[in-house]
Short mmCIF file of C-alpha atoms in Angstrom, two decimals:
data_model
loop_
_atom_site.label_atom_id
_atom_site.label_comp_id
_atom_site.label_asym_id
_atom_site.label_seq_id
_atom_site.Cartn_x
_atom_site.Cartn_y
_atom_site.Cartn_z
CA VAL A 2 -49.92 54.83 40.44
CA GLY A 3 -47.04 52.79 38.92
CA GLY A 4 -48.96 52.58 35.38
CA ASP A 5 -51.65 50.49 37.41
CA ARG A 6 -49.33 48.00 38.52
CA GLU A 7 -49.96 45.60 41.25
CA HIS A 8 -47.04 44.26 43.50
CA ALA A 9 -49.19 40.73 43.22
CA ASP A 10 -51.72 39.87 41.10
CA PRO A 11 -54.99 39.68 43.23
CA LYS A 12 -56.23 36.60 41.11
CA HIS A 13 -53.87 34.64 43.43
CA GLY A 14 -53.85 34.70 47.14
CA GLU A 15 -54.76 37.11 49.68
CA PHE A 16 -51.99 38.88 51.29
CA SER A 17 -52.11 40.88 54.54
CA ASN A 18 -49.43 43.34 53.24
CA ALA A 19 -50.85 43.60 49.71
CA ARG A 20 -49.82 47.13 48.35
CA ILE A 21 -53.10 47.56 46.13
CA MET A 22 -55.38 50.55 45.21
CA SER A 23 -58.99 50.26 44.21
CA GLU A 24 -60.11 51.23 40.93
CA ASP A 25 -62.28 54.14 42.41
CA ASP A 26 -59.21 55.56 44.08
CA LYS A 27 -56.97 55.30 41.25
CA GLN A 28 -59.42 57.12 39.04
CA ILE A 29 -59.70 60.04 41.78
CA LEU A 30 -55.99 60.30 41.57
CA ARG A 31 -55.71 60.20 37.79
CA GLU A 32 -58.41 63.11 37.54
CA TRP A 33 -56.53 64.97 40.21
CA VAL A 34 -53.65 65.13 38.41
CA LYS A 35 -55.48 65.71 35.19
CA ALA A 36 -56.54 68.89 36.64
CA GLY A 37 -53.43 70.18 37.57
CA SER A 38 -53.08 68.49 40.97
CA PRO A 39 -54.68 71.28 42.97
CA GLU A 40 -54.34 71.98 46.79
CA GLY A 41 -57.62 71.18 48.96
CA ASP A 42 -58.95 72.55 51.65
CA PRO A 43 -56.06 72.81 54.37
CA ALA A 44 -58.35 72.39 57.29
CA ASP A 45 -58.92 68.95 55.90
CA LEU A 46 -55.64 67.99 55.85
CA PRO A 47 -54.70 64.90 58.13
CA GLU A 48 -52.32 64.93 60.93
CA SER A 49 -48.70 64.06 59.84
CA ARG A 50 -47.81 60.58 60.26
CA THR A 51 -45.62 59.53 63.27
CA TYR A 52 -43.08 57.09 62.59
CA THR A 53 -41.56 54.60 64.86
CA ALA A 54 -38.28 55.52 66.40
CA GLY A 55 -36.15 52.69 67.17
CA TRP A 56 -37.68 49.04 67.22
CA SER A 57 -40.71 48.12 65.01
CA LEU A 58 -41.01 45.06 67.00
CA PRO A 59 -44.52 44.54 68.83
CA LYS A 60 -42.45 44.69 72.07
CA LYS A 61 -39.09 45.77 73.40
CA PRO A 62 -36.77 42.93 72.31
CA ASP A 63 -35.92 40.67 75.07
CA PHE A 64 -32.33 39.87 73.46
CA VAL A 65 -30.32 42.46 71.37
CA ILE A 66 -26.94 41.58 69.88
CA ASP A 67 -24.26 43.30 67.62
CA MET A 68 -22.81 41.78 64.23
CA ARG A 69 -19.42 41.90 65.87
CA ASP A 70 -17.70 43.82 69.11
CA GLN A 71 -16.40 46.99 66.93
CA PRO A 72 -17.74 49.02 63.93
CA PHE A 73 -16.56 47.54 60.53
CA ASP A 74 -14.80 50.08 58.35
CA VAL A 75 -16.52 50.35 54.87
CA GLN A 76 -14.09 51.73 52.24
CA ALA A 77 -14.96 54.80 50.21
CA GLU A 78 -14.91 53.27 46.63
CA GLY A 79 -15.21 50.26 44.47
CA THR A 80 -16.98 46.74 45.32
CA VAL A 81 -17.17 45.16 48.59
CA ARG A 82 -17.49 41.44 48.94
CA TYR A 83 -20.13 40.26 51.25
CA LYS A 84 -19.03 40.32 54.92
CA TYR A 85 -19.97 37.42 57.16
CA PHE A 86 -19.12 37.87 60.92
CA THR A 87 -20.04 35.00 63.47
CA VAL A 88 -21.22 35.49 66.86
CA ASP A 89 -22.05 33.57 69.63
CA PRO A 90 -25.38 34.65 71.45
CA GLY A 91 -24.69 32.33 74.44
CA PHE A 92 -27.94 30.34 74.21
CA THR A 93 -27.53 27.70 76.66
CA GLU A 94 -31.12 26.58 76.27
CA ASP A 95 -33.36 26.46 73.00
CA ARG A 96 -34.67 29.47 72.04
CA TRP A 97 -37.92 30.10 70.32
CA ILE A 98 -38.11 33.18 68.25
CA LYS A 99 -41.46 35.00 67.73
CA ALA A 100 -40.14 38.19 65.90
CA ALA A 101 -36.62 39.33 64.78
CA GLU A 102 -35.66 42.51 63.33
CA LEU A 103 -32.29 43.78 62.24
CA GLN A 104 -31.24 47.11 62.50
CA PRO A 105 -28.75 48.76 60.12
CA GLY A 106 -25.85 50.72 61.78
CA ASN A 107 -25.56 52.91 58.68
CA ARG A 108 -28.10 52.97 56.24
CA ALA A 109 -26.16 55.24 53.95
CA VAL A 110 -23.93 52.03 53.03
CA VAL A 111 -25.98 48.91 54.49
CA HIS A 112 -27.80 47.22 51.09
CA HIS A 113 -29.08 44.35 52.99
CA ILE A 114 -28.20 42.01 55.95
CA LEU A 115 -29.10 38.15 56.46
CA VAL A 116 -28.79 36.30 59.65
CA PHE A 117 -28.28 32.46 59.90
CA SER A 118 -28.48 30.44 63.09
CA LEU A 119 -25.76 27.46 62.73
CA PRO A 120 -26.39 24.80 65.25
CA GLY A 121 -23.61 24.11 67.70
CA GLY A 122 -20.88 21.37 66.63
CA ARG A 123 -20.56 22.79 63.06
CA ARG A 124 -17.21 23.98 62.03
CA GLU A 125 -18.27 25.56 58.73
CA ARG A 126 -16.98 28.91 57.18
CA ALA A 127 -19.09 31.51 57.90
CA SER A 128 -19.96 31.96 54.11
CA LEU A 129 -21.39 28.41 54.32
CA ALA A 130 -23.87 29.30 56.67
CA SER A 131 -26.15 31.14 54.03
CA VAL A 132 -26.35 27.43 52.52
CA ASN A 133 -26.65 25.02 55.41
CA GLY A 134 -27.70 27.29 58.37
CA GLU A 135 -31.38 28.24 59.10
CA PHE A 136 -32.53 31.48 57.91
CA LEU A 137 -33.36 33.74 60.90
CA ALA A 138 -34.14 37.23 59.65
CA ALA A 139 -33.53 39.80 56.90
CA TYR A 140 -32.88 43.62 56.20
CA VAL A 141 -33.93 44.31 52.70
CA PRO A 142 -35.67 47.33 50.67
CA GLY A 143 -39.11 46.85 51.24
CA HIS A 144 -39.22 44.35 53.89
CA ARG A 145 -40.88 44.38 57.28
CA PRO A 146 -40.17 42.10 60.01
CA PRO A 147 -42.87 39.42 60.44
CA VAL A 148 -44.60 38.38 63.67
CA TYR A 149 -45.57 34.74 63.90
CA ASP A 150 -48.86 33.81 64.95
CA ASP A 151 -49.19 32.35 68.74
CA GLY A 152 -48.04 28.84 68.72
CA MET A 153 -45.44 29.35 66.01
CA ALA A 154 -42.01 30.50 66.33
CA LYS A 155 -38.44 29.80 64.81
CA LEU A 156 -35.96 27.79 66.67
CA VAL A 157 -32.44 28.39 67.28
CA PRO A 158 -31.27 25.51 69.41
CA ALA A 159 -29.01 25.69 72.14
CA GLY A 160 -25.21 26.23 71.52
CA SER A 161 -26.26 27.87 68.11
CA LYS A 162 -23.96 30.34 66.47
CA LEU A 163 -25.53 33.55 64.63
CA VAL A 164 -23.88 34.53 61.18
CA PHE A 165 -24.51 37.80 59.82
CA GLN A 166 -24.10 38.38 56.15
CA LEU A 167 -23.81 42.12 55.15
CA HIS A 168 -23.80 43.76 51.61
CA TYR A 169 -22.31 47.00 51.41
CA THR A 170 -22.39 49.83 48.94
CA PRO A 171 -19.74 52.30 49.10
CA ILE A 172 -20.83 56.17 49.01
CA GLY A 173 -17.52 57.96 48.12
CA THR A 174 -16.78 58.82 51.78
CA PRO A 175 -15.30 56.26 54.21
CA GLN A 176 -18.05 54.72 56.47
CA LYS A 177 -18.46 52.52 59.77
CA ASP A 178 -21.13 50.39 60.53
CA LEU A 179 -22.62 48.27 63.52
CA SER A 180 -25.58 46.80 62.76
CA ARG A 181 -27.59 44.58 65.15
CA LEU A 182 -30.07 42.06 65.89
CA GLY A 183 -33.32 42.08 68.25
CA LEU A 184 -35.38 39.14 69.27
CA VAL A 185 -38.55 38.27 70.76
CA PHE A 186 -38.79 35.08 72.39
CA ALA A 187 -41.70 32.91 72.61
CA ASP A 188 -42.87 30.68 75.57
CA PRO A 189 -41.57 27.30 74.48
CA LYS A 190 -44.34 25.65 76.17
CA THR A 191 -47.14 27.38 73.70
CA ILE A 192 -45.27 26.20 70.50
CA LYS A 193 -46.87 23.72 68.22
CA HIS A 194 -45.40 24.61 64.64
CA VAL A 195 -41.78 25.19 63.98
CA VAL A 196 -41.37 28.15 61.11
CA THR A 197 -38.41 27.48 59.04
CA THR A 198 -37.79 29.06 55.59
CA GLN A 199 -37.18 27.14 52.62
CA GLN A 200 -36.44 28.21 48.78
CA VAL A 201 -36.92 27.41 45.17
CA SER A 202 -33.82 28.71 43.38
CA GLU A 203 -31.64 27.75 40.15
CA ALA A 204 -28.09 28.88 39.90
CA ARG A 205 -26.63 26.58 37.18
CA GLY A 206 -29.54 27.56 34.68
CA LEU A 207 -29.18 31.36 35.27
CA VAL A 208 -27.47 32.44 32.28
CA ILE A 209 -29.28 35.45 30.58
CA PRO A 210 -28.53 35.91 27.08
CA PRO A 211 -27.55 39.83 26.15
CA GLY A 212 -30.45 41.81 24.86
CA HIS A 213 -33.31 39.44 25.90
CA ASP A 214 -36.26 41.01 27.41
CA ASN A 215 -38.03 38.04 28.76
CA PHE A 216 -35.89 35.13 29.69
CA GLU A 217 -37.40 32.51 31.56
CA VAL A 218 -35.82 30.56 34.39
CA LYS A 219 -37.39 27.48 36.21
CA SER A 220 -36.49 26.61 39.51
CA ARG A 221 -35.41 23.14 40.75
CA PRO A 222 -38.55 21.69 43.14
CA SER A 223 -38.41 22.44 46.58
CA GLN A 224 -38.39 19.79 49.20
CA ARG A 225 -41.62 17.81 49.69
CA ALA A 226 -43.65 18.39 52.32
CA PRO A 227 -43.00 15.81 55.13
CA SER A 228 -46.38 15.99 56.60
CA GLU A 229 -49.34 18.44 56.35
CA VAL A 230 -47.70 21.85 56.58
CA GLN A 231 -49.02 25.39 56.55
CA LEU A 232 -47.59 28.18 54.18
CA LEU A 233 -47.07 31.45 55.58
CA ALA A 234 -45.28 33.75 53.44
CA MET A 235 -43.37 33.94 49.94
CA MET A 236 -40.68 36.24 49.18
CA PRO A 237 -39.20 36.07 45.58
CA HIS A 238 -35.56 37.78 45.15
CA MET A 239 -33.88 38.85 41.79
CA HIS A 240 -31.70 41.76 40.90
CA LEU A 241 -31.93 44.46 38.43
CA ARG A 242 -32.74 42.55 35.42
CA GLY A 243 -35.89 40.80 37.38
CA LYS A 244 -39.04 41.18 35.63
CA ALA A 245 -41.79 38.61 37.25
CA PHE A 246 -41.87 35.80 39.37
CA ARG A 247 -44.46 32.96 39.97
CA TYR A 248 -44.65 30.48 42.92
CA THR A 249 -46.78 27.45 41.77
CA ALA A 250 -47.72 24.41 44.22
CA HIS A 251 -47.73 20.57 43.11
CA PHE A 252 -49.68 18.09 44.76
CA SER A 253 -49.08 14.32 44.73
CA ASP A 254 -52.40 13.96 42.97
CA GLY A 255 -51.09 15.46 39.82
CA ARG A 256 -52.85 19.09 40.61
CA SER A 257 -51.12 22.47 40.52
CA GLU A 258 -51.89 25.94 41.97
CA ILE A 259 -50.54 29.27 41.71
CA LEU A 260 -49.64 30.68 44.90
CA LEU A 261 -48.11 34.13 43.96
CA ASP A 262 -47.76 35.83 40.98
CA VAL A 263 -45.66 39.05 40.84
CA PRO A 264 -45.97 40.47 37.21
CA GLU A 265 -44.22 43.58 37.66
CA TYR A 266 -41.16 42.67 39.90
CA ASP A 267 -39.15 45.57 41.47
CA PHE A 268 -35.78 45.28 43.11
CA ASN A 269 -36.54 48.42 45.08
CA TRP A 270 -39.31 46.62 46.97
CA GLN A 271 -38.06 43.06 48.23
CA THR A 272 -41.54 42.05 49.77
CA ALA A 273 -42.25 39.32 51.64
CA TYR A 274 -45.95 38.48 50.65
CA ARG A 275 -47.49 37.19 53.98
CA LEU A 276 -50.84 35.39 53.71
CA VAL A 277 -54.04 36.59 55.49
CA LYS A 278 -54.76 32.70 56.23
CA PRO A 279 -52.12 30.02 56.01
CA VAL A 280 -52.47 27.68 52.84
CA THR A 281 -52.38 24.05 54.09
CA LEU A 282 -49.77 22.10 51.90
CA PRO A 283 -50.56 18.31 52.23
CA LYS A 284 -47.98 15.76 52.67
CA GLY A 285 -45.69 15.36 49.55
CA ALA A 286 -46.58 18.61 48.20
CA TYR A 287 -43.69 20.88 46.77
CA LEU A 288 -43.23 24.07 45.09
CA ARG A 289 -41.47 25.19 41.74
CA GLY A 290 -40.78 28.92 40.76
CA VAL A 291 -40.71 30.55 37.40
CA ALA A 292 -38.75 34.00 37.00
CA HIS A 293 -38.35 36.14 33.83
CA TYR A 294 -35.89 38.49 33.30
CA ASP A 295 -35.27 41.99 31.19
CA ASN A 296 -31.72 42.24 29.75
CA SER A 297 -32.77 44.43 27.45
CA GLU A 298 -32.21 48.18 26.68
CA GLU A 299 -36.00 48.99 27.65
CA ASN A 300 -35.23 48.00 31.22
CA LEU A 301 -34.13 51.24 32.36
CA ASN A 302 -32.54 49.52 35.49
CA ASN A 303 -30.30 47.19 33.34
CA PRO A 304 -26.93 48.12 34.04
CA ASP A 305 -25.36 46.69 30.70
CA PRO A 306 -27.73 45.17 28.26
CA SER A 307 -24.54 43.78 25.99
CA ALA A 308 -23.75 41.40 29.13
CA MET A 309 -24.08 37.98 29.36
CA VAL A 310 -25.83 37.53 32.87
CA ARG A 311 -25.07 35.03 35.55
CA TRP A 312 -25.41 34.22 39.04
CA GLY A 313 -23.65 36.15 41.36
CA ASP A 314 -23.74 38.13 44.79
CA GLN A 315 -23.40 41.86 43.19
CA THR A 316 -26.41 43.76 42.16
CA TRP A 317 -25.14 43.84 38.40
CA ASN A 318 -25.21 40.16 38.67
CA GLU A 319 -28.53 37.96 39.05
CA MET A 320 -30.29 35.57 41.18
CA MET A 321 -33.22 33.55 41.15
CA ILE A 322 -34.39 32.68 44.98
CA GLY A 323 -38.02 32.20 45.58
CA TYR A 324 -38.05 31.82 49.64
CA PHE A 325 -41.18 30.87 51.53
CA ASP A 326 -41.96 30.08 55.36
CA VAL A 327 -43.84 27.08 56.23
CA ALA A 328 -45.08 26.04 59.87
CA VAL A 329 -44.04 22.59 60.79
CA PRO A 330 -46.14 20.63 63.36
CA THR A 331 -43.46 19.96 66.16
CA SER A 332 -44.36 16.37 66.54
CA VAL A 333 -43.17 15.78 62.98
CA LEU A 334 -39.77 17.05 63.70
CA GLY A 335 -39.33 14.97 66.76
CA ILE A 336 -39.68 18.33 69.28
CA ASP A 337 -41.71 18.04 72.39
CA PRO A 338 -43.87 21.23 73.56
CA THR A 339 -40.45 22.32 75.88
CA GLY A 340 -38.60 22.81 72.52
CA LYS A 341 -36.32 20.13 73.32
CA LYS A 342 -35.67 17.64 70.76
CA THR A 343 -36.67 14.10 71.26
#
């Protein structure tokens, strides 16, 4: 059971997608292994699980769009820099997104996909959309697409472009990929809160010395809450040297509270921890993140313990990002119930 490791420390927060086992269940599994893993009664074998084919969204997508009009050729070997594809969904009116799912066209070579919405009128290079656009959807190892509660949705304004960021990993033979995005729309008249994805991060201070087994990096503070907002989910992101990540909320009266503590970060499970009940953050509150990295030989995933590691896109580089979703009242953002900005 992973050496009794939990994905998130249960002392801080209650998450709807927590991957935990009770101590009794762990003990049963230990005793079964110690006994030589004997087979039980075949008559007690449960039916095989059935897995969703196609979309895992709660309903068929209202809108599907490919990342481009033809497949992308992925080279057989070497490093592929992040690829960016900008597409026009043709939205002539504001669209409210209740759920979004990305489907890789070729899972063998697609490591991750991010999609950002770029409001109309902006003339920026696609690669800058990941900084200046609104985060819309992701496909990463271990991630499951969220479905927002009634009255909450993400907003894609009329005239926006969609920017796909793709990270490919060659597998020794030429491949093709045509990934796509599926969207489920919400009725704008029902929306009371706009969901936005924000982050705590640190790039300049991310310089991990060779051999260090517990290097600490503190993020810059997030934006202060413009009003009372609801925190919905948190998703820490690091690479192969990532060891632990913690989110802390800081309040105007000087108090602080740990919201999420991941003591054993795993790059293969990039989980968005979704709160069972949203946490109310008062006006003026902000978040900070603290990450730890293991750049030593003891880290069996470490590509090179002798390297000085800095921020970079590729897996052998590192990142320090703590994404989080908050729901902001539409009135605070100057949006009326029909979704039109005032």
